[in-house]
mmCIF file of C-alpha atoms (C1' of nucleotides) in Angstrom:
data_model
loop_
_atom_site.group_PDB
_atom_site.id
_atom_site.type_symbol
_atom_site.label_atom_id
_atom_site.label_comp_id
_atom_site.label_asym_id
_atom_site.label_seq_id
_atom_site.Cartn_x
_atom_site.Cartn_y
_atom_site.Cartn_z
ATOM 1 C CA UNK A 289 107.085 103.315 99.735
ATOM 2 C CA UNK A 290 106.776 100.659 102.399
ATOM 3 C CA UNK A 291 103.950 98.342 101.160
ATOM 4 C CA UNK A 292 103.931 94.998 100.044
ATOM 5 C CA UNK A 293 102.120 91.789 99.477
ATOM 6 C CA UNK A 294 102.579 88.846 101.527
ATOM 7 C CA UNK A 295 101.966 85.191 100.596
ATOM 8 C CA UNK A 296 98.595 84.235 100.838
ATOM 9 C CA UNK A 297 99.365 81.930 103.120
ATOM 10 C CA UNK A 298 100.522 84.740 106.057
ATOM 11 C CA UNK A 299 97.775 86.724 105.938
ATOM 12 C CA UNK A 300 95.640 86.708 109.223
ATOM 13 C CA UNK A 301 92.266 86.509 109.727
ATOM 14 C CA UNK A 302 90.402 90.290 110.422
ATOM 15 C CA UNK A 303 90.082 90.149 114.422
ATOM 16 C CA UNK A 304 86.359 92.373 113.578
ATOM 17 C CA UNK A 305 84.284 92.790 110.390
ATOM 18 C CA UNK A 306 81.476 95.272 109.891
ATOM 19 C CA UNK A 307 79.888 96.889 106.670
ATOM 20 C CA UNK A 308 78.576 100.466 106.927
ATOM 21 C CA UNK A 309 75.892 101.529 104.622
ATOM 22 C CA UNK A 310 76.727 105.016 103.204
ATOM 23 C CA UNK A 311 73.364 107.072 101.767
ATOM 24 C CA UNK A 312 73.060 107.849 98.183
ATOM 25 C CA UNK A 313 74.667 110.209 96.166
ATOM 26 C CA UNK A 314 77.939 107.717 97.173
ATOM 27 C CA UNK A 315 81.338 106.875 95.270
ATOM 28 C CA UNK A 316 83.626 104.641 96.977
ATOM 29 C CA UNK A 317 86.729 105.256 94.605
ATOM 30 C CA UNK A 318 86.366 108.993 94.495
ATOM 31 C CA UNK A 319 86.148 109.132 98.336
ATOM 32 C CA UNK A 320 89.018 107.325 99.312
ATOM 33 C CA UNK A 321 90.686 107.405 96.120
ATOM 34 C CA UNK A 322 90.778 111.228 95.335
ATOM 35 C CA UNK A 323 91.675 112.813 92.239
ATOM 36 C CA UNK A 324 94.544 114.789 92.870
ATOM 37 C CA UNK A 325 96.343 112.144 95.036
ATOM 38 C CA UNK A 326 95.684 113.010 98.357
ATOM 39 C CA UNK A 327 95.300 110.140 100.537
ATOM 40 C CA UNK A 328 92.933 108.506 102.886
ATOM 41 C CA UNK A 329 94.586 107.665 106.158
ATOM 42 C CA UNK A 330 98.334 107.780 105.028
ATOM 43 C CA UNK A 331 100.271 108.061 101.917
ATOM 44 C CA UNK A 332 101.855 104.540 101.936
ATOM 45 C CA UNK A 333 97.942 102.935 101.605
ATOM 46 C CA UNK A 334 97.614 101.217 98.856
ATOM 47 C CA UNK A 335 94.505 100.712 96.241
ATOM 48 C CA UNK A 336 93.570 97.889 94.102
ATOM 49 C CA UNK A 337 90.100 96.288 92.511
ATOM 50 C CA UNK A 338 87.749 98.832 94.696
ATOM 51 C CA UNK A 339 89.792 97.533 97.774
ATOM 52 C CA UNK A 340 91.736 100.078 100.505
ATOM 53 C CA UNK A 341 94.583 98.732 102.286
ATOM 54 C CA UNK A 342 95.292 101.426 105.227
ATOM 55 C CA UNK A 343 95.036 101.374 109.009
ATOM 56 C CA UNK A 344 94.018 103.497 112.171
ATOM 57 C CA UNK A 345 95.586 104.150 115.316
ATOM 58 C CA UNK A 346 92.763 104.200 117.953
ATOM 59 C CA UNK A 347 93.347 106.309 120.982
ATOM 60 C CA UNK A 348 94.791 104.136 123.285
ATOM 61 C CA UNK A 349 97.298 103.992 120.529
ATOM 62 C CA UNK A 350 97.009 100.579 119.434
ATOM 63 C CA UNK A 351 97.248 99.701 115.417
ATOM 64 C CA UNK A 352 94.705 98.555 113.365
ATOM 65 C CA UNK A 353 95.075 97.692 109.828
ATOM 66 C CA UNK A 354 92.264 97.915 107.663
ATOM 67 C CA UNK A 355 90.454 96.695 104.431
ATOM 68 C CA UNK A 356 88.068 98.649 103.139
ATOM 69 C CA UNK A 357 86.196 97.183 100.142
ATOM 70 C CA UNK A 358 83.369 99.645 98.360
ATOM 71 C CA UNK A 359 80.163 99.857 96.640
ATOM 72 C CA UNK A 360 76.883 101.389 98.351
ATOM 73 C CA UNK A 361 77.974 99.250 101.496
ATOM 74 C CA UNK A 362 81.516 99.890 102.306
ATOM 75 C CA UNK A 363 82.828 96.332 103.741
ATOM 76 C CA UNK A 364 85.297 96.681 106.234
ATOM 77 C CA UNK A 365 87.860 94.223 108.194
ATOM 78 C CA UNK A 366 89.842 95.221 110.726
ATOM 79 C CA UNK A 367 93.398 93.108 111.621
ATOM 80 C CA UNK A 368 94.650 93.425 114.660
ATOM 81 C CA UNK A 369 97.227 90.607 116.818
ATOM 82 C CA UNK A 370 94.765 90.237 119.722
ATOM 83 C CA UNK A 371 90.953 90.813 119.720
ATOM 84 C CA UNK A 372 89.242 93.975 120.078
ATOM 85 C CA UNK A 373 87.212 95.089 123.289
ATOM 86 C CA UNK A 374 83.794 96.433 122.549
ATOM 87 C CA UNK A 375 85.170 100.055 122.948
ATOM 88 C CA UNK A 376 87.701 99.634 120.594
ATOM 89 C CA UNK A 377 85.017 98.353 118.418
ATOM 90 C CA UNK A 378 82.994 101.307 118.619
ATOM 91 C CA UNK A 379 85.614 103.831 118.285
ATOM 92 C CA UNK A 380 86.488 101.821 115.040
ATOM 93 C CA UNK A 381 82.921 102.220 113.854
ATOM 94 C CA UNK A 382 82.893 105.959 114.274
ATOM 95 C CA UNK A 383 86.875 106.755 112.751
ATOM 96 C CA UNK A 384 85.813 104.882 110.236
ATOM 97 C CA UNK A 385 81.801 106.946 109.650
ATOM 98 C CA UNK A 386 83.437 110.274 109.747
ATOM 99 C CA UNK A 387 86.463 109.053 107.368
ATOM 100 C CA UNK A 388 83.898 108.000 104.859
ATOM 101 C CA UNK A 389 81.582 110.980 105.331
ATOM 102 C CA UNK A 390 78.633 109.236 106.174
ATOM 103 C CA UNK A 391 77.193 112.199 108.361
ATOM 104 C CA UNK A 392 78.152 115.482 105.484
ATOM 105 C CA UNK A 393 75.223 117.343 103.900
ATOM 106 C CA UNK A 394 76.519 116.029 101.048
ATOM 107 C CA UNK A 395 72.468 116.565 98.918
ATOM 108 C CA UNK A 396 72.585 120.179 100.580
ATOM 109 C CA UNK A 397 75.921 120.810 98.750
ATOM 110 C CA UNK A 398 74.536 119.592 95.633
ATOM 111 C CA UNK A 399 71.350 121.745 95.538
ATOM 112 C CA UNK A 400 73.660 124.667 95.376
ATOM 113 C CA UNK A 401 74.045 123.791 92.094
ATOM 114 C CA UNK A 402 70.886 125.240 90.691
ATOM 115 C CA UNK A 403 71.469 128.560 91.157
ATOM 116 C CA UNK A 404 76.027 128.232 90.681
ATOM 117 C CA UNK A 405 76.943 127.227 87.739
ATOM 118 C CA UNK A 406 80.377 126.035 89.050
ATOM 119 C CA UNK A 407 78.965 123.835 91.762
ATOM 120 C CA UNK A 408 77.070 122.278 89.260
ATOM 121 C CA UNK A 409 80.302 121.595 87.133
ATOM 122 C CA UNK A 410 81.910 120.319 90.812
ATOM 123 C CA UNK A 411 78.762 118.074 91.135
ATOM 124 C CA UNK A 412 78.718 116.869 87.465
ATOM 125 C CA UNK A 413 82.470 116.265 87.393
ATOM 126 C CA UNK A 414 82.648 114.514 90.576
ATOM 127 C CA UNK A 415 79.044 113.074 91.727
ATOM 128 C CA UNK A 416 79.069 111.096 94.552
ATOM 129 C CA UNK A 417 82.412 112.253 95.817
ATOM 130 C CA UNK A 418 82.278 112.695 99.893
ATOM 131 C CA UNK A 419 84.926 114.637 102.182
ATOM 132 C CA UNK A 420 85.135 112.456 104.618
ATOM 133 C CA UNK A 421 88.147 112.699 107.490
ATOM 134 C CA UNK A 422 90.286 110.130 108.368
ATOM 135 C CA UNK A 423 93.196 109.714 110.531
ATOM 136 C CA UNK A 424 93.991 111.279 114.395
ATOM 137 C CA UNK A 425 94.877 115.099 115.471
ATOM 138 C CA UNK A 426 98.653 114.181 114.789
ATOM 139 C CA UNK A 427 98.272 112.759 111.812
ATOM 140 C CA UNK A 428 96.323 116.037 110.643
ATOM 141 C CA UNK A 429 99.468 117.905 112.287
ATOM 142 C CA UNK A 430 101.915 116.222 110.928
ATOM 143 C CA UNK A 431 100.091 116.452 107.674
ATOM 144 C CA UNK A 432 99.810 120.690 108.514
ATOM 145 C CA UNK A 433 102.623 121.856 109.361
ATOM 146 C CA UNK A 434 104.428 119.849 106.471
ATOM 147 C CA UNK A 435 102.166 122.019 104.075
ATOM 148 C CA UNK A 436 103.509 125.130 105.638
ATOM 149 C CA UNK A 437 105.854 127.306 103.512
ATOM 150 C CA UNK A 438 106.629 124.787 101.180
ATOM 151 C CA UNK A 439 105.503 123.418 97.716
ATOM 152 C CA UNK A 440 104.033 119.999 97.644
ATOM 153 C CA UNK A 441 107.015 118.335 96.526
ATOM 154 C CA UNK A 442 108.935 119.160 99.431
ATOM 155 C CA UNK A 443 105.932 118.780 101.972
ATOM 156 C CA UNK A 444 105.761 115.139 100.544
ATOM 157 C CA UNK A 445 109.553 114.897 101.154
ATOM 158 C CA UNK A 446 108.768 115.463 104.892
ATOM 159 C CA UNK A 447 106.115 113.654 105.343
ATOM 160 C CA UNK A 448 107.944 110.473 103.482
ATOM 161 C CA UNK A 449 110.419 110.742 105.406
ATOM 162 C CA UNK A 450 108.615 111.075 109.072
ATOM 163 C CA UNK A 451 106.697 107.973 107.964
ATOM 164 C CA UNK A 452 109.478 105.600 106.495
ATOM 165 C CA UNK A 453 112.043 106.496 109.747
ATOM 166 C CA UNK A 454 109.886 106.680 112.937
ATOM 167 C CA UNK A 455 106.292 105.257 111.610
ATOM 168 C CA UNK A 456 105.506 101.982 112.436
ATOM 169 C CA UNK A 457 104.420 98.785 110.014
ATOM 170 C CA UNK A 458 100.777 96.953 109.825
ATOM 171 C CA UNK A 459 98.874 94.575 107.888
ATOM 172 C CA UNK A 460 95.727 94.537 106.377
ATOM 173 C CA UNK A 461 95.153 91.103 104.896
ATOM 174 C CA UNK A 462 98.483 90.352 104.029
ATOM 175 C CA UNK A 463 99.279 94.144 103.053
ATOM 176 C CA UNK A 464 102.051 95.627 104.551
ATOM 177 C CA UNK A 465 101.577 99.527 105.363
ATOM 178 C CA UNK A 466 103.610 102.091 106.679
ATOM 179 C CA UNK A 467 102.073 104.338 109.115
ATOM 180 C CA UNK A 468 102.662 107.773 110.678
ATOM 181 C CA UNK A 469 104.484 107.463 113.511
ATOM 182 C CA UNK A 470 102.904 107.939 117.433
ATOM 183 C CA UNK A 471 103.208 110.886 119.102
ATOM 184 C CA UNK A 472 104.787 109.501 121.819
ATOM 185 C CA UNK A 473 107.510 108.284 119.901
ATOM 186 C CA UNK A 474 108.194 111.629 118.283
ATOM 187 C CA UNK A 475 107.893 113.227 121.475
ATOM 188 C CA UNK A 476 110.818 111.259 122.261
ATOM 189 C CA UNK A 477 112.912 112.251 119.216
ATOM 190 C CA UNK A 478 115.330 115.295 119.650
ATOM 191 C CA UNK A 479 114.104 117.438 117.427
ATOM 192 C CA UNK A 480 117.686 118.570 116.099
ATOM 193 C CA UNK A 481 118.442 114.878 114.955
ATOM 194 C CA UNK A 482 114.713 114.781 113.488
ATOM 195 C CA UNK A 483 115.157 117.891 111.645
ATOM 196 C CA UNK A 484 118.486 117.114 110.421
ATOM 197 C CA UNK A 485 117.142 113.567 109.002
ATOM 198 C CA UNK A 486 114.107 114.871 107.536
ATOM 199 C CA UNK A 487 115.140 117.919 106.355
ATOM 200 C CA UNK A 488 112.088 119.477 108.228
ATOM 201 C CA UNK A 489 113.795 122.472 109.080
ATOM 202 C CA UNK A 490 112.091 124.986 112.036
ATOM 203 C CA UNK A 491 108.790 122.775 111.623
ATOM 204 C CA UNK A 492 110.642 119.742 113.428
ATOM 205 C CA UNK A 493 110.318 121.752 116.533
ATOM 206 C CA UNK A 494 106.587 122.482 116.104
ATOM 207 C CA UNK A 495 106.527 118.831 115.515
ATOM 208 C CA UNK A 496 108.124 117.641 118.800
ATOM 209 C CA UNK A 497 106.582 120.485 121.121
ATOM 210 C CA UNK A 498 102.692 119.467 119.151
ATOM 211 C CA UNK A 499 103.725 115.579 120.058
ATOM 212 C CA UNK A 500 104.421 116.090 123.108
ATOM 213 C CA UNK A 501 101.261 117.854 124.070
ATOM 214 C CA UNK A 502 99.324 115.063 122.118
ATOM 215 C CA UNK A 503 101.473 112.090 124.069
ATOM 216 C CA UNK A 504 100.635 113.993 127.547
ATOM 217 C CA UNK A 505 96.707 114.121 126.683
ATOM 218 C CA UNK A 506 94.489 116.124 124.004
ATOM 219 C CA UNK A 507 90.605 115.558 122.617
ATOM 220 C CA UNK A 508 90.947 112.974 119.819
ATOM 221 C CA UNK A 509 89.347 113.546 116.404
ATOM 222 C CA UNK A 510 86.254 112.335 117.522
ATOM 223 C CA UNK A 511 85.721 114.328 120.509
ATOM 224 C CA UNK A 512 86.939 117.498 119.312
ATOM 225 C CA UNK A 513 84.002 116.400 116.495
ATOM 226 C CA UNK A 514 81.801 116.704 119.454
ATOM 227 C CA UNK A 515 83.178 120.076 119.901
ATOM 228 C CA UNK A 516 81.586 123.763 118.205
ATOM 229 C CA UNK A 517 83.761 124.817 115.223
ATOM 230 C CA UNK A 518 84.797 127.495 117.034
ATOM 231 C CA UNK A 519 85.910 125.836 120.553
ATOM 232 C CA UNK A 520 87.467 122.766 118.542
ATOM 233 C CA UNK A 521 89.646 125.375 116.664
ATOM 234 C CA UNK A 522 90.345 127.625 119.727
ATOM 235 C CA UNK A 523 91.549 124.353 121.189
ATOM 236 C CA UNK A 524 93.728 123.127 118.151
ATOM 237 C CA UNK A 525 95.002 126.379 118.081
ATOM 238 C CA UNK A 526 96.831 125.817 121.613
ATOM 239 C CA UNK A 527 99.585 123.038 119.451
ATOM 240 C CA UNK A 528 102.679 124.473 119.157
ATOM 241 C CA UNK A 529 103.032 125.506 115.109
ATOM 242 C CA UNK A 530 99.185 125.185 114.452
ATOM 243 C CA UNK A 531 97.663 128.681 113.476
ATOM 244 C CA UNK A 532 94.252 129.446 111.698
ATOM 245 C CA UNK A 533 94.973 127.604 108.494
ATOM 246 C CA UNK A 534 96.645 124.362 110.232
ATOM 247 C CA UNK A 535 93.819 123.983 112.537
ATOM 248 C CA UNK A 536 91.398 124.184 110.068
ATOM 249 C CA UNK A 537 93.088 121.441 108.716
ATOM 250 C CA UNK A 538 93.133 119.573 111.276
ATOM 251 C CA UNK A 539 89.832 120.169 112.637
ATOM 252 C CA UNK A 540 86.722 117.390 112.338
ATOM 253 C CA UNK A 541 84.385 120.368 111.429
ATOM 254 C CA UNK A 542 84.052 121.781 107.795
ATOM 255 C CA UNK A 543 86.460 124.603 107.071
ATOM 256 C CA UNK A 544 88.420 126.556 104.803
ATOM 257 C CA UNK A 545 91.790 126.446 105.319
ATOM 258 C CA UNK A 546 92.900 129.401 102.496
ATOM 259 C CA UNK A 547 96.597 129.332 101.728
ATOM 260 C CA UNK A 548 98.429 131.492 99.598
ATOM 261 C CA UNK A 549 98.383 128.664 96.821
ATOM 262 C CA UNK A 550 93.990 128.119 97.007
ATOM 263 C CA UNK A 551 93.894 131.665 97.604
ATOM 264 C CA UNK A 552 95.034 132.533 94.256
ATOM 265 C CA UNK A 553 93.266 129.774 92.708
ATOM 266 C CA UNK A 554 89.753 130.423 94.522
ATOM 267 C CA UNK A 555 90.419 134.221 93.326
ATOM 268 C CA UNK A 556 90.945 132.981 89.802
ATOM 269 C CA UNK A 557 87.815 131.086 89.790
ATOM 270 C CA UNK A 558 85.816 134.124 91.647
ATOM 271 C CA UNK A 559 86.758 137.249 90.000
ATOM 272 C CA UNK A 560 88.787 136.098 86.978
ATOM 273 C CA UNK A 561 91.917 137.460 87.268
ATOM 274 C CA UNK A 562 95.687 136.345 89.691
ATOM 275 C CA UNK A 563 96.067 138.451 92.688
ATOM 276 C CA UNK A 564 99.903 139.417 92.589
ATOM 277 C CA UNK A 565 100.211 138.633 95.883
ATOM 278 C CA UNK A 566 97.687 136.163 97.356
ATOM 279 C CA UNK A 567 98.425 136.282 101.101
ATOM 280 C CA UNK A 568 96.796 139.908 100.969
ATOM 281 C CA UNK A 569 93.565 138.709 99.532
ATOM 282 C CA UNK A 570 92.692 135.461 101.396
ATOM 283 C CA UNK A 571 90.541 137.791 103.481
ATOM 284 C CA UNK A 572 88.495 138.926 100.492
ATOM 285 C CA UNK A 573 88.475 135.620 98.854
ATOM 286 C CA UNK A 574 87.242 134.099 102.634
ATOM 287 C CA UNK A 575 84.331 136.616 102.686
ATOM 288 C CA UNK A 576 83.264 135.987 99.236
ATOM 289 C CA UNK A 577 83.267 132.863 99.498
ATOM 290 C CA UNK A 578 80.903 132.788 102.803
ATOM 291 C CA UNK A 579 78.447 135.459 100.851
ATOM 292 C CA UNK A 580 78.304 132.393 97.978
ATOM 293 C CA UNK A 581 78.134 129.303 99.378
ATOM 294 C CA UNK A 582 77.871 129.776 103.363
ATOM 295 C CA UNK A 583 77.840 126.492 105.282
ATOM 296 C CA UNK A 584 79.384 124.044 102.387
ATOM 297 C CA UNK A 585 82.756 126.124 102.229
ATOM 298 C CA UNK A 586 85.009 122.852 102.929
ATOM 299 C CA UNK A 587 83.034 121.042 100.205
ATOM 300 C CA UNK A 588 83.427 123.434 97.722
ATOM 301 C CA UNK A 589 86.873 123.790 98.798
ATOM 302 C CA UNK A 590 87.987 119.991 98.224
ATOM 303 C CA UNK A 591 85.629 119.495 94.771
ATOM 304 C CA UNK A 592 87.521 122.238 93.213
ATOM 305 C CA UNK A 593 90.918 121.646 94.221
ATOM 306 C CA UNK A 594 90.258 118.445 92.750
ATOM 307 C CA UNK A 595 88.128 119.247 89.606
ATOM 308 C CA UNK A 596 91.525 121.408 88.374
ATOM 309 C CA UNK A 597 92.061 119.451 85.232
ATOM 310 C CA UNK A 598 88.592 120.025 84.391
ATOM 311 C CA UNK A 599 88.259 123.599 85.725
ATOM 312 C CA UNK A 600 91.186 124.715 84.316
ATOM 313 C CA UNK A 601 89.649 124.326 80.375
ATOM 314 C CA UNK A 602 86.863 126.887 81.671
ATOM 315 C CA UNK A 603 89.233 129.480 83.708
ATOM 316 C CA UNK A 604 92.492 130.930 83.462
ATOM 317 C CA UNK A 605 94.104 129.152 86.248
ATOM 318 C CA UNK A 606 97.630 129.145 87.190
ATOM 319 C CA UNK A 607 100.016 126.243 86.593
ATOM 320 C CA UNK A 608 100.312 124.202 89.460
ATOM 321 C CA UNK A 609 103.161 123.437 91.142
ATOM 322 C "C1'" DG B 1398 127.984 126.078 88.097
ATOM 323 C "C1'" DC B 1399 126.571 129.650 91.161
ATOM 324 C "C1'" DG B 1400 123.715 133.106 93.481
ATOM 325 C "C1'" DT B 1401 119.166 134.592 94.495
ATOM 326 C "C1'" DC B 1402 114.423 134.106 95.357
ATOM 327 C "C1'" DC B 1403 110.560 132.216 97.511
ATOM 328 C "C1'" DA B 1404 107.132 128.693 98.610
ATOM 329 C "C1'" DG B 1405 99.998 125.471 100.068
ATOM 330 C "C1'" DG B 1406 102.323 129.789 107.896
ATOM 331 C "C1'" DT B 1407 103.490 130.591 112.610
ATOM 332 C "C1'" DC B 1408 105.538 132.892 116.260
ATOM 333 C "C1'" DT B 1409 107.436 136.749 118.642
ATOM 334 C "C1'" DA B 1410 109.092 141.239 119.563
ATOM 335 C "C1'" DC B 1411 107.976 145.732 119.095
ATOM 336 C "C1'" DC B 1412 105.114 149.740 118.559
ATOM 337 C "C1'" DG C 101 95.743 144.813 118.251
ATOM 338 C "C1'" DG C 102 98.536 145.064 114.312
ATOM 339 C "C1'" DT C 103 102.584 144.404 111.976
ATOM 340 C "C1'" DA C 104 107.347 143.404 110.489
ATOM 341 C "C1'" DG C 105 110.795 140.073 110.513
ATOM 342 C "C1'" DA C 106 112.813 135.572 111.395
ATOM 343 C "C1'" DC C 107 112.513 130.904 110.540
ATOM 344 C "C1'" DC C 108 114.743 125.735 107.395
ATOM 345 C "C1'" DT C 109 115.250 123.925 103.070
ATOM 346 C "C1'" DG C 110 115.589 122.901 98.248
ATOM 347 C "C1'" DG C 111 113.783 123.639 93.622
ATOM 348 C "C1'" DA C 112 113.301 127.086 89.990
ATOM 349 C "C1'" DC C 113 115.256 130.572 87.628
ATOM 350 C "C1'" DG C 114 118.528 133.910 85.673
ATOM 351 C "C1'" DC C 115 123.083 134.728 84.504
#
DNA sequence: GCGTCCAGGTCTACC
DNA sequence: GGTAGACCTGGACGC
C-alpha cells in the first residue's frame, strides 16, 4: 500500500531521539516483525535492515512518524513538523515501552516451560519474542470489529480500505506511511457512504457510533493500562460493536480473546481432536486454558498462533484460512 | 455460471 | 439471565 521512499535529500531531521533498553530474553525482529504478519502499529509500516518505519498518533491527536531501529537497545526517532513539548515526549516514551513489551513477565512465561512441553516448543521456536501493544483504543477497534464474522482476507479488505481512503500520510525519515484514520474524522463520515466504500457492511455503523464516542472523550491506551483488567474491559465494553472478545482485543491488559477460529485451534492443541462447532466450546477451551497456564494466557495465546507452521508438524491442526 | 453457505461477534427482542 | 435471530459481504463450494 501507501509507502514509499523519498530522496535522501527530503527527509527531515527526527524532532526527538531516545533509545530504550529492553531486558533480556529480547528479539527486535520477532517483536515488531511477527511471524504470521500481523503488524506493529499499522499494516502499511514498512521493515527493512532491523529498521521499523511506522508512526503514533498521541492523544491530542497529533502524528508522529517513527523509526525504530533494534538490537538489545531499541533506537528510536521520532519526526514530527514542529517540536515536541515535554508531555508529548513522555507519552511517546511510554506508547512506545508498552508497544515493545518492556514491562511483560516475559521470564515468568518462559519458566512454564519446565513442566509444558508445548510452552517449551513456543519458547524454543520463538525465544525472545515479546507481545508488546502498540497503537490507540481506535486503532485496536478498528482493528476488532474488522475481525468480526469474517475471514482474514476480507477483514484485511476493510481495514485496507479504511486506511488508504480516510487515514492520513506521515514520514519517518523519508518513509512515507499510511495511517489509520482519526476518530474524529470517521466520526464525521456517514456511515452509509463508509460502508458502501469499504464494503464494511453492519460493522461501519459500530465504527462511526465507537468514533464518535472516542472523538467526544475516552481513557487512552495508556490510562485504561492504568486501569484493573476487569474495569478497563467493563469500560471498553461501553463502544458501540465491542463485546467480550473485541475488548479483549483492544484492552492494554493480557487477555484471551477466543474466537471461533483460536477456539478450534487451542482445542486441537488441548485435547487433540476439532470441535464441530467451536463457538460452543470456547467456554471449555477458556477454562482449560486458565487451569494450565493462569496469568500468561495472552502470551501463550500470541506464541502459538504464531508458532502454526511449526505446531502444525506435531498436531493435527486445521488448515488455515 | 449460479445458488447456497458461512465466516477470527455483537446487539436486541423476547421469554 | 439466557437465548434465538438478524446483521453485510464475498469467497468457497457444489451442482
Amino acid at each position: 500500500m501507501a509507502v514509499k521512499k523519498l530522496l535522501p535529500e527530503e527527509a527531515p531531521k527526527p524532532s526527538f531521539v531516545f533509545s530504550l533498553r529492553v531486558p533480556a530474553p529480547f528479539d527486535f525482529r520477532l517483536t515488531v516483525r511477527k511471524p504470521a504478519g500481523w503488524h506493529w502499529a499499522v499494516p502499511t509500516e514498512l521493515f527493512e535492515k532491523d529498521t521499523l518505519f511506522t508512526a503514533a498518533r498521541l492523544t491530542n491527536q497529533r502524528l508522529i512518524g517513527l523509526k525504530l531501529r533494534g538490537g538489545r537497545t531499541v533506537e528510536v526517532a521520532a519526526y514530527s513538523k514542529r517540536t515536541l513539548d515535554e508531555a508529548e515526549k513522555t507519552e511517546l516514551i511510554d506508547r512506545v515501552r508498552l508497544g515493545l513489551g518492556l514491562d511483560e513477565d516475559i521470564e515468568g512465561f518462559y519458566a512454564l516451560a519446565e513442566k509444558d512441553s508445548l510452552i517449551e516448543t513456543l519458547k524454543n521456536d520463538l525465544y525472545g519474542m515479546r507481545v508488546g501493544l502498540a497503537g490507540d483504543v481506535f486503532e485496536r477497534a478498528l482493528l476488532a470489529i474488522c475481525l468480526q464474522m469474517v475471514p482474514m482476507q476480507r477483514s484485511n479488505q476493510m481495514m485496507g480500505c479504511l486506511i488508504e481512503k480516510y487515514g492520513e500520510n506521515v514520514t519517518a525519515d523519508g518513509r512515507l506511511v499510511r495511517y489509520w484514520p482519526a476518530a474524529g474524522r470517521l466520526a464525521a463520515v456517514d456511515p452509509e457512504d463508509m460502508g458502501r466504500a469499504c464494503k464494511l457492511g453492519y460493522r461501519a455503523k459500530f465504527i462511526n457510533q465507537t468514533a464518535a464516542v472516542l472523538a467526544a472523550g475516552f481513557p487512552d491506551i495508556l490510562e485504561l493500562k492504568a486501569m484493573s483488567p476487569q474495569a478497563a474491559l467493563a469500560r471498553l465494553r461501553t463502544l458501540p460493536g465491542i463485546g467480550p472478545y473485541s475488548a479483549q482485543i483492544v484492552s492494554p491488559h493480557m487477555g484471551f480473546p477466543l474466537d471461533i477460529w483460536s477456539a478450534r485451534i487451542f482445542h486441537e492443541v488441548m485435547f487433540g481432536s476439532t470441535p464441530k462447532e467451536p463457538r460452543k466450546v470456547i467456554a471449555k477451551v477458556e477454562e482449560a486454558a486458565k487451569r494450565r497456564w493462569g496469568n500468561y494466557l495472552w502470551h501463550v495465546f500470541v506464541y502459538l498462533l504464531h508458532d502454526l507452521p511449526a505446531l502444525s508438524k506435531r498436531y493435527k491442526i486445521t488448515k488455515l484460512v
